[in-house]
Each structure stands twice: as C-alpha cells, then as structure tokens.
Amino acid sequence: MSDDEIILSDLSDDELVLQMHDDLYDGLKEEIQEGVNLLIARGWTPYDTLTKALVAGMTIVGADFRDGILFVPEVLLAANAMKGGMAILKPLLIATGAPRMGKMVIGTVKGDIHDIGKNLVGMMMEGAGFEVRDLGINNSVEKYLEALEAEQPDILGMSALLTTTMPYMKVVIDTLKEKGMREDYIVLVGGAPLNEEFSKAIGADAYCRDAAVAVETAKAMVARKHNQMNA
Ligand code: B1M
C-alpha cells in the first residue's frame, strides 16, 4: 500500500461523496461499491446515497461526455461502476419505496443492431431514477406494442444508427396513432443520423442528441405530464 492511497473509511461523509464522484468518473467499480456500503453503514438512506453520491457523480460524467471531454470507453466504465453501486442499492430502494421518476421502454429499431448509445441512455436514465425496460436491438413494431402494453411506461424511447433504419420509427409512431395510443406515451428518439427536424416530421415528442439530453428531456416531460394529470 502506498502512503498516498486513500482509505475511504477514514474520510468524512462530505469527503467520501466527493471521492465517490471522482471514482465514478474513473470507472472504479470496487471503490464505488465500498463507498456505497460505507454510506449505508453510516445511516445514509439508499435514496440519498443514490442521488448525492451516484447520480450527482454521473451527472458530471454525462456533462463531460456531452462536451467531448470524455469518450465512449470512459463512459461505459463509469456506467459499469455506477451499475455496481446500484446493484447494492436496488433491493434497498425497493424496500424503502424511494420515489421514482417514471418508467421508460427503450429499444433499437428493426434492422438495426447498434446498441452502445441505447445502453448508455438506459444506464443514465436508471441513474437518474427512472425504471428502464430495455428491449434490446432489432425491434419490430409488434415488439414495441407488446412491451408498451405489458409495462405501461411513461416514455417510449427508440434508437436508430442507420439512415436505412431510422424511418422505421415513423412506422411505430403511425401504428400508435392508428391504435389511438399515441397520446398515452412520451415518444423520445435518438441516434447519430437523426435530428430535430426528423423527429418533428415523424411525430415524436423530442429528439435527444445524447444520453444527458435524454435524461433532461425525460425529466421535464414526465414532470409536465404528471402536472397535467393532477390539474
Ligand atoms: Co455501424 N455504422 N454498421 N457498427 N457503426 C455507423 C452507424 C456508421 C455511421 C459508420 C460509418 O459508416 N461512418 C454507418 C451508418 C451509415 C449510415 O447509415 N448513414 C454504419 C454502418 C454502415 C454499419 C453496417 C451497415 C456496416 C456493414 O455491415 N456494412 C452495419 C449495420 C448492422 C446493422 O445494424 N444492421 C454496422 C455494424 C456495426 C457494428 C456491429 C460493427 C458496431 C455496433 C456494435 C454495437 O452497437 N453493439 C458498429 C459501430 C460501433 C458503429 C459506429 C462506429 C459507432 C456507433 C456508436 O456506438 N457510437 C458508427 C459510427 C459513428 O457513429 N461514429 C457506425 C457511440 C454511441 C455512444 O453513440 O450510438 O450515437 P450513439 O448514441 C448516442 C446518441 O446518438 C444518443 O445518445 C447516445 C449516447 O450519448 N442516442 C439516443 C442513441 N440512441 C438513443 C435513443 C434515445 C435517446 C438518445 O432514446 C430516447
């Protein structure tokens, strides 16, 4: 052990949380899990641990990813470390009934097997407190409909990375309209070849440039939907 090695258990709560932000940024899964266990042992609620240590840390990662300071490999490592911490918190959160932001069904469209971006969006959404049902890749309209009916989410998220597969998003949205289900869901779309104009043209609610924008958009739209329902 070197002299400058940080002993997490020696840190005060505030120092530990800041150190966990750094460790998340560096993708250190074991340290994140140790930090989570320490905070819980010190009497922190699972919800505070999730939001103040993990989500706040992931917000920094998301911003630096959006700004081109971090790249995919680093973000995947950070997301993996976050998932390690969340695996400890998940059963505790369910047991304590912590508030959830909402629910999203997400999948890559039919004919498309790119899933790195979609997976990042799913992880960041989970980190922000959303429940995520990931349908994987190559999803037909029937698969989306089946999942929407089974899960009753707030949001449908679709991903496409190919110019040849992005038009399939319109097939899904048009089918929702035909079945009178379009207004039941917030539809968010994303993927490198898409843009705002395309999203409007196919009748989606919003185009999400990246995972950080997806989280911000989802939070704002779900809050608006819940306010309208309660008005
Ligand atoms: Co493919 N591929 N690929 N590929 N691939 C691209 C997309 C391409 C642009 C490369 C190129 O030619 N320059 C090109 C598409 C050209 C076009 O359509 N205009 C291309 C091609 C042609 C192909 C094949 C056809 C190649 C071939 O076989 N001849 C083939 C297609 C297979 C298929 O899908 N049927 C193919 C295959 C593959 C691999 C399997 C090798 C691999 C995918 C591995 C995997 O995903 N598991 C692959 C990869 C890795 C890429 C590139 C290099 C990287 C994509 C990526 O992961 N980016 C890509 C080139 C590029 O984009 N620079 C390319 C990183 C990721 C974090 O970004 O996915 O954009 P992205 O996700 C972002 C945002 O877009 C947004 O948030 C994410 C995170 O910030 N977002 C969402 C994405 N989905 C969202 C959903 C939301 C919200 C936001 O919902 C709410």
PDB file of C-alpha atoms and ligand atoms in Angstrom, residues 65 72 104 106 111-118 120-121 155-165 188-193 207-212 214, ligand 1:
ATOM      1  CA  PHE A  65     -19.323  13.255 -22.333  1.00  0.00           C
ATOM      2  CA  VAL A  72     -17.398   6.137 -25.002  1.00  0.00           C
ATOM      3  CA  MET A 104     -39.258   4.028 -19.921  1.00  0.00           C
ATOM      4  CA  ILE A 106     -36.392   1.626 -24.887  1.00  0.00           C
ATOM      5  CA  GLY A 111     -32.977  -3.924 -38.863  1.00  0.00           C
ATOM      6  CA  ASP A 112     -30.507  -2.148 -36.582  1.00  0.00           C
ATOM      7  CA  ILE A 113     -28.090  -3.873 -34.206  1.00  0.00           C
ATOM      8  CA  HIS A 114     -26.252  -0.811 -32.808  1.00  0.00           C
ATOM      9  CA  ASP A 115     -26.812  -0.730 -29.066  1.00  0.00           C
ATOM     10  CA  ILE A 116     -23.948   1.137 -27.380  1.00  0.00           C
ATOM     11  CA  GLY A 117     -25.731   4.504 -27.408  1.00  0.00           C
ATOM     12  CA  LYS A 118     -29.058   2.980 -26.378  1.00  0.00           C
ATOM     13  CA  LEU A 120     -25.792   4.403 -22.325  1.00  0.00           C
ATOM     14  CA  VAL A 121     -29.161   6.151 -22.440  1.00  0.00           C
ATOM     15  CA  ILE A 155     -41.882   7.039 -22.143  1.00  0.00           C
ATOM     16  CA  LEU A 156     -41.152   5.095 -25.305  1.00  0.00           C
ATOM     17  CA  GLY A 157     -37.524   5.560 -26.380  1.00  0.00           C
ATOM     18  CA  MET A 158     -36.316   4.463 -29.811  1.00  0.00           C
ATOM     19  CA  SER A 159     -32.763   4.354 -31.134  1.00  0.00           C
ATOM     20  CA  ALA A 160     -31.503   4.085 -34.743  1.00  0.00           C
ATOM     21  CA  LEU A 161     -27.958   4.484 -36.070  1.00  0.00           C
ATOM     22  CA  LEU A 162     -28.546   3.843 -39.756  1.00  0.00           C
ATOM     23  CA  THR A 163     -30.180   6.100 -42.327  1.00  0.00           C
ATOM     24  CA  THR A 164     -31.880   2.952 -43.618  1.00  0.00           C
ATOM     25  CA  THR A 165     -33.450   2.071 -40.250  1.00  0.00           C
ATOM     26  CA  LEU A 188     -38.277  10.216 -27.436  1.00  0.00           C
ATOM     27  CA  VAL A 189     -35.963   9.313 -30.290  1.00  0.00           C
ATOM     28  CA  GLY A 190     -32.195   9.348 -30.693  1.00  0.00           C
ATOM     29  CA  GLY A 191     -29.239   8.110 -32.701  1.00  0.00           C
ATOM     30  CA  ALA A 192     -26.395   9.705 -34.652  1.00  0.00           C
ATOM     31  CA  PRO A 193     -28.164  10.210 -38.033  1.00  0.00           C
ATOM     32  CA  TYR A 207     -35.062  14.283 -30.398  1.00  0.00           C
ATOM     33  CA  CYS A 208     -32.324  13.567 -27.854  1.00  0.00           C
ATOM     34  CA  ARG A 209     -28.835  14.374 -29.098  1.00  0.00           C
ATOM     35  CA  ASP A 210     -27.175  12.316 -26.358  1.00  0.00           C
ATOM     36  CA  ALA A 211     -27.817  10.467 -23.110  1.00  0.00           C
ATOM     37  CA  ALA A 212     -27.566  13.606 -20.958  1.00  0.00           C
ATOM     38  CA  ALA A 214     -32.367  12.249 -22.969  1.00  0.00           C
TER      39      ALA A 214
HETATM   40 CO1  B1M B   1     -22.038   0.654 -37.607  1.00  0.00          CO
HETATM   41  N1  B1M B   1     -22.445   2.195 -38.745  1.00  0.00           N
HETATM   42  N2  B1M B   1     -22.680  -0.531 -39.023  1.00  0.00           N
HETATM   43  N3  B1M B   1     -21.474  -0.756 -36.433  1.00  0.00           N
HETATM   44  N4  B1M B   1     -21.244   1.974 -36.553  1.00  0.00           N
HETATM   45  C1  B1M B   1     -22.280   3.503 -38.145  1.00  0.00           C
HETATM   46  C2  B1M B   1     -23.578   3.973 -37.528  1.00  0.00           C
HETATM   47  C3  B1M B   1     -21.835   4.371 -39.402  1.00  0.00           C
HETATM   48  C4  B1M B   1     -22.166   5.863 -39.288  1.00  0.00           C
HETATM   49  C5  B1M B   1     -20.330   4.137 -39.677  1.00  0.00           C
HETATM   50  C6  B1M B   1     -19.853   4.852 -40.918  1.00  0.00           C
HETATM   51  O1  B1M B   1     -20.023   4.362 -41.992  1.00  0.00           O
HETATM   52  N5  B1M B   1     -19.257   6.002 -40.767  1.00  0.00           N
HETATM   53  C7  B1M B   1     -22.605   3.654 -40.564  1.00  0.00           C
HETATM   54  C8  B1M B   1     -24.003   4.185 -40.844  1.00  0.00           C
HETATM   55  C9  B1M B   1     -24.085   4.967 -42.149  1.00  0.00           C
HETATM   56  C10 B1M B   1     -25.444   5.463 -42.373  1.00  0.00           C
HETATM   57  O2  B1M B   1     -26.432   4.826 -42.201  1.00  0.00           O
HETATM   58  N6  B1M B   1     -25.504   6.718 -42.774  1.00  0.00           N
HETATM   59  C11 B1M B   1     -22.628   2.233 -40.048  1.00  0.00           C
HETATM   60  C12 B1M B   1     -22.808   1.097 -40.867  1.00  0.00           C
HETATM   61  C13 B1M B   1     -22.913   1.359 -42.361  1.00  0.00           C
HETATM   62  C14 B1M B   1     -22.889  -0.215 -40.352  1.00  0.00           C
HETATM   63  C15 B1M B   1     -23.131  -1.510 -41.135  1.00  0.00           C
HETATM   64  C16 B1M B   1     -24.200  -1.447 -42.240  1.00  0.00           C
HETATM   65  C17 B1M B   1     -21.743  -1.961 -41.661  1.00  0.00           C
HETATM   66  C18 B1M B   1     -21.800  -3.179 -42.563  1.00  0.00           C
HETATM   67  O3  B1M B   1     -22.103  -4.252 -42.103  1.00  0.00           O
HETATM   68  N7  B1M B   1     -21.518  -2.934 -43.827  1.00  0.00           N
HETATM   69  C19 B1M B   1     -23.546  -2.490 -40.017  1.00  0.00           C
HETATM   70  C20 B1M B   1     -25.069  -2.451 -39.783  1.00  0.00           C
HETATM   71  C21 B1M B   1     -25.541  -3.549 -38.895  1.00  0.00           C
HETATM   72  C22 B1M B   1     -26.999  -3.337 -38.555  1.00  0.00           C
HETATM   73  O4  B1M B   1     -27.301  -2.607 -37.653  1.00  0.00           O
HETATM   74  N8  B1M B   1     -27.878  -3.999 -39.289  1.00  0.00           N
HETATM   75  C23 B1M B   1     -22.847  -1.892 -38.845  1.00  0.00           C
HETATM   76  C24 B1M B   1     -22.390  -2.620 -37.749  1.00  0.00           C
HETATM   77  C25 B1M B   1     -21.688  -2.103 -36.678  1.00  0.00           C
HETATM   78  C26 B1M B   1     -21.033  -2.929 -35.572  1.00  0.00           C
HETATM   79  C27 B1M B   1     -21.814  -4.195 -35.211  1.00  0.00           C
HETATM   80  C28 B1M B   1     -19.648  -3.313 -36.032  1.00  0.00           C
HETATM   81  C29 B1M B   1     -20.868  -1.890 -34.423  1.00  0.00           C
HETATM   82  C30 B1M B   1     -22.071  -1.862 -33.464  1.00  0.00           C
HETATM   83  C31 B1M B   1     -21.752  -2.534 -32.133  1.00  0.00           C
HETATM   84  C32 B1M B   1     -22.864  -2.287 -31.140  1.00  0.00           C
HETATM   85  O5  B1M B   1     -23.568  -1.294 -31.143  1.00  0.00           O
HETATM   86  N9  B1M B   1     -23.003  -3.246 -30.240  1.00  0.00           N
HETATM   87  C33 B1M B   1     -20.890  -0.594 -35.211  1.00  0.00           C
HETATM   88  C34 B1M B   1     -20.418   0.636 -34.707  1.00  0.00           C
HETATM   89  C35 B1M B   1     -19.715   0.583 -33.354  1.00  0.00           C
HETATM   90  C36 B1M B   1     -20.579   1.857 -35.394  1.00  0.00           C
HETATM   91  C37 B1M B   1     -20.012   3.241 -35.049  1.00  0.00           C
HETATM   92  C38 B1M B   1     -18.520   3.186 -35.378  1.00  0.00           C
HETATM   93  C39 B1M B   1     -20.162   3.711 -33.627  1.00  0.00           C
HETATM   94  C40 B1M B   1     -21.608   3.742 -33.104  1.00  0.00           C
HETATM   95  C41 B1M B   1     -21.590   4.002 -31.606  1.00  0.00           C
HETATM   96  O6  B1M B   1     -21.692   3.092 -30.810  1.00  0.00           O
HETATM   97  N10 B1M B   1     -21.374   5.267 -31.209  1.00  0.00           N
HETATM   98  C42 B1M B   1     -20.830   4.174 -36.014  1.00  0.00           C
HETATM   99  C43 B1M B   1     -20.041   5.391 -36.453  1.00  0.00           C
HETATM  100  C44 B1M B   1     -20.362   6.596 -35.610  1.00  0.00           C
HETATM  101  O7  B1M B   1     -21.487   6.768 -35.148  1.00  0.00           O
HETATM  102  N11 B1M B   1     -19.408   7.432 -35.430  1.00  0.00           N
HETATM  103  C45 B1M B   1     -21.374   3.226 -37.005  1.00  0.00           C
HETATM  104  C46 B1M B   1     -21.219   5.665 -29.826  1.00  0.00           C
HETATM  105  C47 B1M B   1     -22.570   5.906 -29.171  1.00  0.00           C
HETATM  106  C48 B1M B   1     -22.371   6.317 -27.734  1.00  0.00           C
HETATM  107  O8  B1M B   1     -23.183   6.969 -29.869  1.00  0.00           O
HETATM  108  O9  B1M B   1     -24.931   5.455 -30.821  1.00  0.00           O
HETATM  109  O10 B1M B   1     -24.793   7.907 -31.476  1.00  0.00           O
HETATM  110  P1  B1M B   1     -24.635   6.857 -30.459  1.00  0.00           P
HETATM  111  O11 B1M B   1     -25.587   7.177 -29.234  1.00  0.00           O
HETATM  112  C49 B1M B   1     -25.670   8.444 -28.623  1.00  0.00           C
HETATM  113  C50 B1M B   1     -26.691   9.382 -29.254  1.00  0.00           C
HETATM  114  O12 B1M B   1     -26.900   9.144 -30.624  1.00  0.00           O
HETATM  115  C51 B1M B   1     -27.912   9.247 -28.407  1.00  0.00           C
HETATM  116  O13 B1M B   1     -27.359   9.043 -27.116  1.00  0.00           O
HETATM  117  C52 B1M B   1     -26.238   8.158 -27.228  1.00  0.00           C
HETATM  118  C53 B1M B   1     -25.310   8.399 -26.084  1.00  0.00           C
HETATM  119  O14 B1M B   1     -24.934   9.732 -25.954  1.00  0.00           O
HETATM  120  N12 B1M B   1     -28.871   8.166 -28.633  1.00  0.00           N
HETATM  121  C54 B1M B   1     -30.132   8.219 -28.098  1.00  0.00           C
HETATM  122  C55 B1M B   1     -28.741   6.978 -29.277  1.00  0.00           C
HETATM  123  N13 B1M B   1     -29.870   6.275 -29.192  1.00  0.00           N
HETATM  124  C56 B1M B   1     -30.751   6.998 -28.463  1.00  0.00           C
HETATM  125  C57 B1M B   1     -32.061   6.729 -28.064  1.00  0.00           C
HETATM  126  C58 B1M B   1     -32.737   7.669 -27.309  1.00  0.00           C
HETATM  127  C59 B1M B   1     -32.116   8.874 -26.953  1.00  0.00           C
HETATM  128  C60 B1M B   1     -30.808   9.170 -27.349  1.00  0.00           C
HETATM  129  O15 B1M B   1     -33.996   7.358 -26.953  1.00  0.00           O
HETATM  130  C61 B1M B   1     -34.660   8.161 -26.074  1.00  0.00           C
END
